[in-house]
C-alpha atoms as a printed R data frame, in Angstrom:
    type eleno elety resid chain resno       x       y       z
1   ATOM     1    CA   MET     A     1 114.279  90.019  86.145
2   ATOM     2    CA   GLN     A     2 116.684  91.626  88.609
3   ATOM     3    CA   PRO     A     3 115.386  93.204  91.839
4   ATOM     4    CA   VAL     A     4 115.556  96.989  91.780
5   ATOM     5    CA   GLY     A     5 117.122  97.184  95.221
6   ATOM     6    CA   LEU     A     6 117.755  95.562  98.576
7   ATOM     7    CA   PRO     A     7 115.561  95.609 101.702
8   ATOM     8    CA   LEU     A     8 116.339  98.440 104.099
9   ATOM     9    CA   SER     A     9 117.537  95.865 106.621
10  ATOM    10    CA   GLU     A    10 120.514  95.088 104.354
11  ATOM    11    CA   PHE     A    11 122.270  98.372 105.188
12  ATOM    12    CA   LYS     A    12 126.001  97.936 105.833
13  ATOM    13    CA   SER     A    13 126.779 100.744 108.273
14  ATOM    14    CA   LEU     A    14 125.219 103.533 110.319
15  ATOM    15    CA   TRP     A    15 126.560 105.967 107.726
16  ATOM    16    CA   GLU     A    16 124.721 104.146 104.992
17  ATOM    17    CA   LEU     A    17 121.506 103.903 107.022
18  ATOM    18    CA   LEU     A    18 121.440 107.647 107.713
19  ATOM    19    CA   SER     A    19 122.324 108.466 104.103
20  ATOM    20    CA   ILE     A    20 119.394 106.328 102.939
21  ATOM    21    CA   PHE     A    21 117.003 108.270 105.166
22  ATOM    22    CA   ILE     A    22 118.375 111.556 103.820
23  ATOM    23    CA   ASP     A    23 117.780 110.321 100.268
24  ATOM    24    CA   VAL     A    24 114.213 109.247 101.045
25  ATOM    25    CA   LEU     A    25 113.513 112.580 102.718
26  ATOM    26    CA   ASP     A    26 114.792 114.439  99.644
27  ATOM    27    CA   THR     A    27 112.729 112.210  97.346
28  ATOM    28    CA   HIS     A    28 109.595 112.797  99.394
29  ATOM    29    CA   LYS     A    29 110.183 116.551  99.259
30  ATOM    30    CA   ALA     A    30 110.508 116.457  95.471
31  ATOM    31    CA   LEU     A    31 107.270 114.491  95.157
32  ATOM    32    CA   VAL     A    32 105.394 117.023  97.273
33  ATOM    33    CA   GLN     A    33 106.895 120.252  95.995
34  ATOM    34    CA   GLU     A    34 107.488 119.404  92.330
35  ATOM    35    CA   LEU     A    35 104.744 116.865  91.563
36  ATOM    36    CA   CYS     A    36 102.193 117.828  94.254
37  ATOM    37    CA   VAL     A    37 101.611 114.246  95.359
38  ATOM    38    CA   LEU     A    38 101.763 112.637  98.787
39  ATOM    39    CA   HIS     A    39 103.171 109.121  99.179
40  ATOM    40    CA   HIS     A    40 100.737 108.407 102.005
41  ATOM    41    CA   ASP     A    41 102.288 105.118 103.196
42  ATOM    42    CA   VAL     A    42 105.869 105.594 104.406
43  ATOM    43    CA   SER     A    43 106.850 102.308 106.064
44  ATOM    44    CA   ILE     A    44 109.786  99.939 106.358
45  ATOM    45    CA   ASN     A    45 108.639  97.816 103.418
46  ATOM    46    CA   ASN     A    46 108.399 100.853 101.150
47  ATOM    47    CA   ILE     A    47 112.019 101.923 101.551
48  ATOM    48    CA   MET     A    48 114.804 100.060  99.791
49  ATOM    49    CA   ILE     A    49 118.522 100.383  99.183
50  ATOM    50    CA   TYR     A    50 119.409 101.320  95.624
51  ATOM    51    CA   ASP     A    51 122.866 100.555  94.245
52  ATOM    52    CA   CYS     A    52 123.328 103.607  92.073
53  ATOM    53    CA   ASP     A    53 126.100 104.395  89.634
54  ATOM    54    CA   VAL     A    54 127.748 107.708  90.509
55  ATOM    55    CA   PRO     A    55 130.380 108.830  87.976
56  ATOM    56    CA   GLN     A    56 133.843 109.597  89.263
57  ATOM    57    CA   VAL     A    57 134.398 113.309  89.877
58  ATOM    58    CA   LYS     A    58 137.804 114.940  90.019
59  ATOM    59    CA   PRO     A    59 138.423 116.925  93.212
60  ATOM    60    CA   ALA     A    60 138.889 120.157  91.220
61  ATOM    61    CA   THR     A    61 135.328 119.902  89.909
62  ATOM    62    CA   VAL     A    62 133.755 119.761  93.364
63  ATOM    63    CA   THR     A    63 132.527 123.251  94.182
64  ATOM    64    CA   VAL     A    64 133.002 124.842  97.593
65  ATOM    65    CA   LYS     A    65 129.249 125.314  97.796
66  ATOM    66    CA   LYS     A    66 128.760 121.605  98.444
67  ATOM    67    CA   SER     A    67 128.565 120.585 102.073
68  ATOM    68    CA   LEU     A    68 131.154 118.281 103.562
69  ATOM    69    CA   ALA     A    69 128.461 115.670 104.151
70  ATOM    70    CA   MET     A    70 127.501 115.766 100.457
71  ATOM    71    CA   ILE     A    71 131.115 115.371  99.333
72  ATOM    72    CA   LEU     A    72 131.652 112.467 101.725
73  ATOM    73    CA   THR     A    73 128.436 110.836 100.518
74  ATOM    74    CA   VAL     A    74 129.503 110.988  96.866
75  ATOM    75    CA   GLU     A    75 132.964 109.653  97.664
76  ATOM    76    CA   ARG     A    76 131.588 106.768  99.715
77  ATOM    77    CA   ILE     A    77 129.064 105.835  97.040
78  ATOM    78    CA   GLN     A    78 131.861 105.799  94.462
79  ATOM    79    CA   VAL     A    79 133.920 103.306  96.456
80  ATOM    80    CA   GLY     A    80 130.935 101.129  97.305
81  ATOM    81    CA   ILE     A    81 130.616 102.036 101.001
82  ATOM    82    CA   LEU     A    82 127.227 103.714 100.620
83  ATOM    83    CA   HIS     A    83 124.147 103.179  98.498
84  ATOM    84    CA   ASN     A    84 121.165 105.400  97.801
85  ATOM    85    CA   GLY     A    85 117.752 105.201  99.407
86  ATOM    86    CA   LEU     A    86 114.706 104.385  97.289
87  ATOM    87    CA   LEU     A    87 111.086 105.226  98.146
88  ATOM    88    CA   LEU     A    88 108.695 102.864  96.393
89  ATOM    89    CA   ASP     A    89 105.131 101.521  96.307
90  ATOM    90    CA   PHE     A    90 102.955 104.369  95.113
91  ATOM    91    CA   ASP     A    91  99.674 102.440  95.288
92  ATOM    92    CA   TYR     A    92  98.219 104.955  97.742
93  ATOM    93    CA   VAL     A    93  99.750 108.154  96.388
94  ATOM    94    CA   ILE     A    94  97.253 111.041  96.326
95  ATOM    95    CA   ASP     A    95  97.261 114.444  94.665
96  ATOM    96    CA   LEU     A    96  97.742 117.348  97.033
97  ATOM    97    CA   ASP     A    97  95.838 120.581  97.084
98  ATOM    98    CA   GLN     A    98  98.550 123.086  96.248
99  ATOM    99    CA   ASN     A    99  97.225 125.419  98.928
100 ATOM   100    CA   LEU     A   100  96.746 122.810 101.640
101 ATOM   101    CA   PRO     A   101  99.250 119.917 101.984
102 ATOM   102    CA   THR     A   102  96.700 117.458 103.416
103 ATOM   103    CA   ILE     A   103  94.411 114.781 102.025
104 ATOM   104    CA   CYS     A   104  91.500 112.671 103.213
105 ATOM   105    CA   GLY     A   105  91.018 109.075 102.219
106 ATOM   106    CA   ASP     A   106  90.418 105.480 103.185
107 ATOM   107    CA   HIS     A   107  94.081 104.550 103.523
108 ATOM   108    CA   THR     A   108  96.222 106.355 106.050
109 ATOM   109    CA   GLY     A   109  99.395 104.290 106.123
110 ATOM   110    CA   THR     A   110 100.741 101.158 107.787
111 ATOM   111    CA   VAL     A   111  99.614 100.932 111.429
112 ATOM   112    CA   PRO     A   112 103.032 100.695 113.176
113 ATOM   113    CA   PHE     A   113 104.122 103.892 111.452
114 ATOM   114    CA   MET     A   114 100.875 105.837 111.750
115 ATOM   115    CA   LEU     A   115 100.675 109.144 113.564
116 ATOM   116    CA   ALA     A   116  99.073 109.652 116.955
117 ATOM   117    CA   HIS     A   117  96.176 111.763 115.665
118 ATOM   118    CA   ILE     A   118  95.486 109.357 112.789
119 ATOM   119    CA   LEU     A   119  95.172 106.508 115.269
120 ATOM   120    CA   LEU     A   120  92.100 108.248 116.719
121 ATOM   121    CA   ASP     A   121  90.220 107.171 113.610
122 ATOM   122    CA   TYR     A   122  92.517 104.660 111.959
123 ATOM   123    CA   LYS     A   123  89.596 102.734 110.438
124 ATOM   124    CA   GLY     A   124  87.746 105.838 109.345
125 ATOM   125    CA   SER     A   125  87.206 106.920 105.765
126 ATOM   126    CA   GLN     A   126  87.920 110.618 106.081
127 ATOM   127    CA   MET     A   127  90.996 110.908 108.267
128 ATOM   128    CA   THR     A   128  93.203 113.839 107.320
129 ATOM   129    CA   HIS     A   129  96.757 112.915 106.402
130 ATOM   130    CA   SER     A   130  99.341 115.661 105.940
131 ATOM   131    CA   THR     A   131 102.798 115.941 104.448
132 ATOM   132    CA   SER     A   132 104.233 116.251 107.948
133 ATOM   133    CA   ASP     A   133 102.541 112.968 108.870
134 ATOM   134    CA   ASP     A   134 104.559 111.191 106.194
135 ATOM   135    CA   LEU     A   135 107.742 112.748 107.597
136 ATOM   136    CA   GLU     A   136 106.922 111.606 111.114
137 ATOM   137    CA   SER     A   137 106.305 108.088 109.785
138 ATOM   138    CA   LEU     A   138 109.851 108.175 108.405
139 ATOM   139    CA   VAL     A   139 111.165 108.769 111.938
140 ATOM   140    CA   TYR     A   140 109.171 105.782 113.183
141 ATOM   141    CA   VAL     A   141 110.769 103.581 110.516
142 ATOM   142    CA   LEU     A   142 114.201 104.529 111.844
143 ATOM   143    CA   ILE     A   143 113.091 103.727 115.401
144 ATOM   144    CA   TRP     A   144 111.800 100.344 114.212
145 ATOM   145    CA   MET     A   145 115.215  99.527 112.771
146 ATOM   146    CA   CYS     A   146 117.075 100.601 115.901
147 ATOM   147    CA   ILE     A   147 115.019  98.350 118.184
148 ATOM   148    CA   LEU     A   148 114.454  95.220 116.110
149 ATOM   149    CA   TYR     A   149 117.900  94.872 114.563
150 ATOM   150    CA   ALA     A   150 121.148  93.948 116.280
151 ATOM   151    CA   GLY     A   151 123.162  95.363 113.393
152 ATOM   152    CA   PRO     A   152 123.410  95.307 109.592
153 ATOM   153    CA   ALA     A   153 121.133  92.621 108.132
154 ATOM   154    CA   THR     A   154 120.807  91.006 111.574
155 ATOM   155    CA   LEU     A   155 117.682  90.791 113.690
156 ATOM   156    CA   HIS     A   156 118.442  90.699 117.384
157 ATOM   157    CA   GLU     A   157 118.365  87.370 119.187
158 ATOM   158    CA   ASP     A   158 115.004  88.080 120.814
159 ATOM   159    CA   LYS     A   159 113.627  89.128 117.480
160 ATOM   160    CA   HIS     A   160 109.869  88.903 118.003
161 ATOM   161    CA   VAL     A   161 108.422  92.386 117.970
162 ATOM   162    CA   THR     A   162 105.782  91.538 120.591
163 ATOM   163    CA   GLU     A   163 108.547  91.126 123.177
164 ATOM   164    CA   THR     A   164 109.770  94.680 122.711
165 ATOM   165    CA   ILE     A   165 108.445  98.146 123.441
166 ATOM   166    CA   LEU     A   166 107.071  98.021 119.886
167 ATOM   167    CA   LYS     A   167 104.467  95.438 120.894
168 ATOM   168    CA   SER     A   168 101.689  98.025 120.931
169 ATOM   169    CA   TRP     A   169 102.751  99.146 117.424
170 ATOM   170    CA   VAL     A   170 101.718  95.803 115.914
171 ATOM   171    CA   THR     A   171  98.789  94.711 118.070
172 ATOM   172    CA   VAL     A   172  96.177  97.301 117.114
173 ATOM   173    CA   ALA     A   173  92.929  95.339 116.854
174 ATOM   174    CA   THR     A   174  90.487  97.553 118.758
175 ATOM   175    CA   ASP     A   175  89.852 101.224 119.421
176 ATOM   176    CA   VAL     A   176  91.431 100.763 122.856
177 ATOM   177    CA   ASP     A   177  94.602  99.397 121.242
178 ATOM   178    CA   ALA     A   178  94.685 102.358 118.895
179 ATOM   179    CA   MET     A   179  94.286 104.774 121.783
180 ATOM   180    CA   THR     A   180  97.089 103.047 123.709
181 ATOM   181    CA   LEU     A   181  99.444 103.408 120.756
182 ATOM   182    CA   ARG     A   182  98.369 107.009 120.262
183 ATOM   183    CA   VAL     A   183  99.231 107.823 123.881
184 ATOM   184    CA   LEU     A   184 102.597 106.068 123.615
185 ATOM   185    CA   LYS     A   185 103.588 107.911 120.431
186 ATOM   186    CA   THR     A   186 102.597 111.205 121.990
187 ATOM   187    CA   TYR     A   187 104.622 110.332 125.083
188 ATOM   188    CA   ILE     A   188 107.846 109.443 123.261
189 ATOM   189    CA   LYS     A   189 107.876 112.811 121.509
190 ATOM   190    CA   SER     A   190 107.931 114.492 124.917
191 ATOM   191    CA   TRP     A   191 110.311 111.942 126.455
192 ATOM   192    CA   PRO     A   192 112.460 110.540 123.605
193 ATOM   193    CA   SER     A   193 114.681 108.536 125.954
194 ATOM   194    CA   THR     A   194 111.669 106.289 126.606
195 ATOM   195    CA   ILE     A   195 112.239 104.805 123.180
196 ATOM   196    CA   THR     A   196 115.964 105.367 122.591
197 ATOM   197    CA   ASN     A   197 116.879 103.562 125.818
198 ATOM   198    CA   GLU     A   198 115.502 100.459 124.103
199 ATOM   199    CA   PHE     A   199 117.855 100.678 121.123
200 ATOM   200    CA   THR     A   200 120.077  97.683 120.614
201 ATOM   201    CA   ILE     A   201 123.781  98.085 121.298
202 ATOM   202    CA   TYR     A   202 124.816  98.656 117.697
203 ATOM   203    CA   PHE     A   203 122.436 101.607 117.360
204 ATOM   204    CA   GLN     A   204 123.559 103.440 120.495
205 ATOM   205    CA   PRO     A   205 125.481 106.033 118.402
206 ATOM   206    CA   VAL     A   206 122.252 107.225 116.752
207 ATOM   207    CA   CYS     A   207 120.313 107.707 120.001
208 ATOM   208    CA   SER     A   208 120.957 111.442 119.970
209 ATOM   209    CA   VAL     A   209 119.880 111.685 116.323
210 ATOM   210    CA   VAL     A   210 116.525 110.048 117.027
211 ATOM   211    CA   GLN     A   211 116.021 112.070 120.192
212 ATOM   212    CA   LYS     A   212 116.517 115.277 118.195
213 ATOM   213    CA   LEU     A   213 114.124 114.063 115.485
214 ATOM   214    CA   LEU     A   214 111.403 113.266 118.025
215 ATOM   215    CA   THR     A   215 111.895 116.571 119.835
216 ATOM   216    CA   GLU     A   216 111.655 118.405 116.531
217 ATOM   217    CA   ILE     A   217 108.387 116.819 115.399
218 ATOM   218    CA   HIS     A   218 106.927 117.327 118.885
219 ATOM   219    CA   HIS     A   219 106.989 121.090 118.254
220 ATOM   220    CA   TRP     A   220 105.380 121.008 114.814
221 ATOM   221    CA   SER     A   221 101.989 122.556 114.186
222 ATOM   222    CA   ALA     A   222  99.575 122.561 111.259
223 ATOM   223    CA   THR     A   223 100.349 126.214 110.531
224 ATOM   224    CA   ASP     A   224 104.091 125.655 110.029
225 ATOM   225    CA   ASN     A   225 105.757 126.076 106.665
226 ATOM   226    CA   ILE     A   226 106.335 122.523 105.425
227 ATOM   227    CA   GLU     A   227 109.691 123.572 103.971
228 ATOM   228    CA   ASN     A   228 110.870 124.184 107.541
229 ATOM   229    CA   HIS     A   229 109.897 120.636 108.507
230 ATOM   230    CA   TYR     A   230 111.904 119.125 105.678
231 ATOM   231    CA   GLN     A   231 114.921 121.291 106.416
232 ATOM   232    CA   ALA     A   232 114.851 120.633 110.161
233 ATOM   233    CA   LEU     A   233 114.797 116.847 109.742
234 ATOM   234    CA   ARG     A   234 117.440 116.980 107.035
235 ATOM   235    CA   ASN     A   235 119.744 119.101 109.186
236 ATOM   236    CA   ILE     A   236 119.497 116.585 112.025
237 ATOM   237    CA   LEU     A   237 120.144 113.604 109.750
238 ATOM   238    CA   VAL     A   238 123.055 115.299 107.978
239 ATOM   239    CA   GLU     A   239 124.590 116.294 111.312
240 ATOM   240    CA   GLY     A   240 124.261 112.690 112.474
241 ATOM   241    CA   PHE     A   241 125.758 111.421 109.229
242 ATOM   242    CA   GLY     A   242 128.771 113.662 109.708
243 ATOM   243    CA   THR     A   243 129.378 112.849 113.369
244 ATOM   244    CA   VAL     A   244 128.135 109.313 114.055
245 ATOM   245    CA   LYS     A   245 130.795 106.824 115.101
246 ATOM   246    CA   GLU     A   246 130.490 103.292 113.864
247 ATOM   247    CA   VAL     A   247 130.588 100.415 116.329
248 ATOM   248    CA   SER     A   248 134.066  99.101 115.593
249 ATOM   249    CA   ASN     A   249 134.503  95.500 114.461
250 ATOM   250    CA   TRP     A   250 130.825  94.691 114.936
251 ATOM   251    CA   SER     A   251 129.617  91.354 113.651
252 ATOM   252    CA   PRO     A   252 126.725  89.027 114.482
253 ATOM   253    CA   ALA     A   253 129.221  86.550 115.929
254 ATOM   254    CA   GLN     A   254 130.554  89.154 118.361
255 ATOM   255    CA   ASP     A   255 127.115  90.440 119.358
256 ATOM   256    CA   VAL     A   256 125.129  87.246 119.726
257 ATOM   257    CA   HIS     A   257 122.733  88.853 122.173
258 ATOM   258    CA   GLY     A   258 122.338  92.109 120.328
259 ATOM   259    CA   TYR     A   259 118.797  92.631 121.541
260 ATOM   260    CA   GLY     A   260 120.492  94.852 124.087
261 ATOM   261    CA   LEU     A   261 118.172  96.626 126.446
262 ATOM   262    CA   LEU     A   262 114.968  94.646 126.631
263 ATOM   263    CA   HIS     A   263 115.450  93.208 130.120
264 ATOM   264    CA   HIS     A   264 115.089  96.617 131.788
265 ATOM   265    CA   LYS     A   265 111.401  96.638 131.012
266 ATOM   266    CA   GLY     A   266 110.162  99.018 133.685
267 ATOM   267    CA   LYS     A   267 112.909 101.573 134.132
268 ATOM   268    CA   HIS     A   268 111.842 104.202 131.622
269 ATOM   269    CA   LEU     A   269 108.471 102.961 130.429
270 ATOM   270    CA   PRO     A   270 105.045 104.450 131.195
271 ATOM   271    CA   PRO     A   271 102.606 101.979 132.809
272 ATOM   272    CA   TRP     A   272 100.578 101.353 129.653
273 ATOM   273    CA   VAL     A   273 103.653  99.954 127.905
274 ATOM   274    CA   THR     A   274 104.862  97.468 130.490
275 ATOM   275    CA   GLU     A   275 101.816  95.212 130.493
276 ATOM   276    CA   GLY     A   276 102.690  91.949 128.791
277 ATOM   277    CA   TYR     A   277 106.245  93.120 128.151
278 ATOM   278    CA   ASP     A   278 108.692  90.412 129.165
279 ATOM   279    CA   SER     A   279 112.090  89.757 127.634
280 ATOM   280    CA   ASN     A   280 112.921  86.975 130.110
281 ATOM   281    CA   GLU     A   281 110.541  84.524 128.489
282 ATOM   282    CA   ALA     A   282 112.222  81.382 127.171
283 ATOM   283    CA   GLY     A   283 115.127  81.909 129.560
284 ATOM   284    CA   LEU     A   284 117.107  84.163 127.272
285 ATOM   285    CA   PRO     A   285 120.478  85.316 128.642
286 ATOM   286    CA   GLN     A   286 120.608  89.029 129.381
287 ATOM   287    CA   PRO     A   287 123.371  91.415 128.275
288 ATOM   288    CA   ALA     A   288 124.631  94.420 130.212
289 ATOM   289    CA   HIS     A   289 122.502  97.561 130.072
290 ATOM   290    CA   HIS     A   290 123.790 100.527 128.071
291 ATOM   291    CA   HIS     A   291 122.069 103.898 128.344
292 ATOM   292    CA   CYS     A   292 122.001 106.281 125.448
293 ATOM   293    CA   THR     A   293 124.245 109.259 125.981
């Protein structure tokens, strides 16, 4: 039996990574609006890369109504540069009330990608989980990639998550831990550079994309039209797809210490993050610091 796709970490370029997130966003929208179901567990392990077969299209058949980003996506898929994103694992999918895009249940997602308000009662049985919560989880998956990976299919040298700003994302064992993570996730939506300044060198070109995504979700409210949420995130991702510049000639051999920014542990971090945060353990050599622009 052949695997249906590749892990998200096997992306080959920033273009491909952003195109995958656009695909997953579109898939999620179709599930909600056409099938009235909520995935309910958007996480890094539930997104894969799908090698799809797109038929060749003659230039004359491409209508002017298609966006430039869409045309470029199709062309790059055809020549093998890009692949599609695949949202999988529907074990926790739940039917939505057509008049209220929220659900209550005993599973509210994977802890590192949970929302701030869900973390208030992450072990509870009746925590409300909305469509917008799934979309915010998608942003957290992208952040996870940008901090823990040095580049395509390559974890950074200092790869253990507990030695990064993401430590509090994976060490939720008590209500205090949950509250700490809740405060951090609320904070980064107000001050996106707190998190993007920790991106590894390869992911510097997408700092502005993630900052815009975090700023956007910071202004969401429960009374918003969910269609506006989908469109806002998609616009940001498509803009990034069309403008992002790849890191030229990147390879693991040329970026041995691709963990990038971890040695500047206190410069942009709130006090509750810095405790126990040390990238100098084990005597690791430290690269030059690069701020997001």
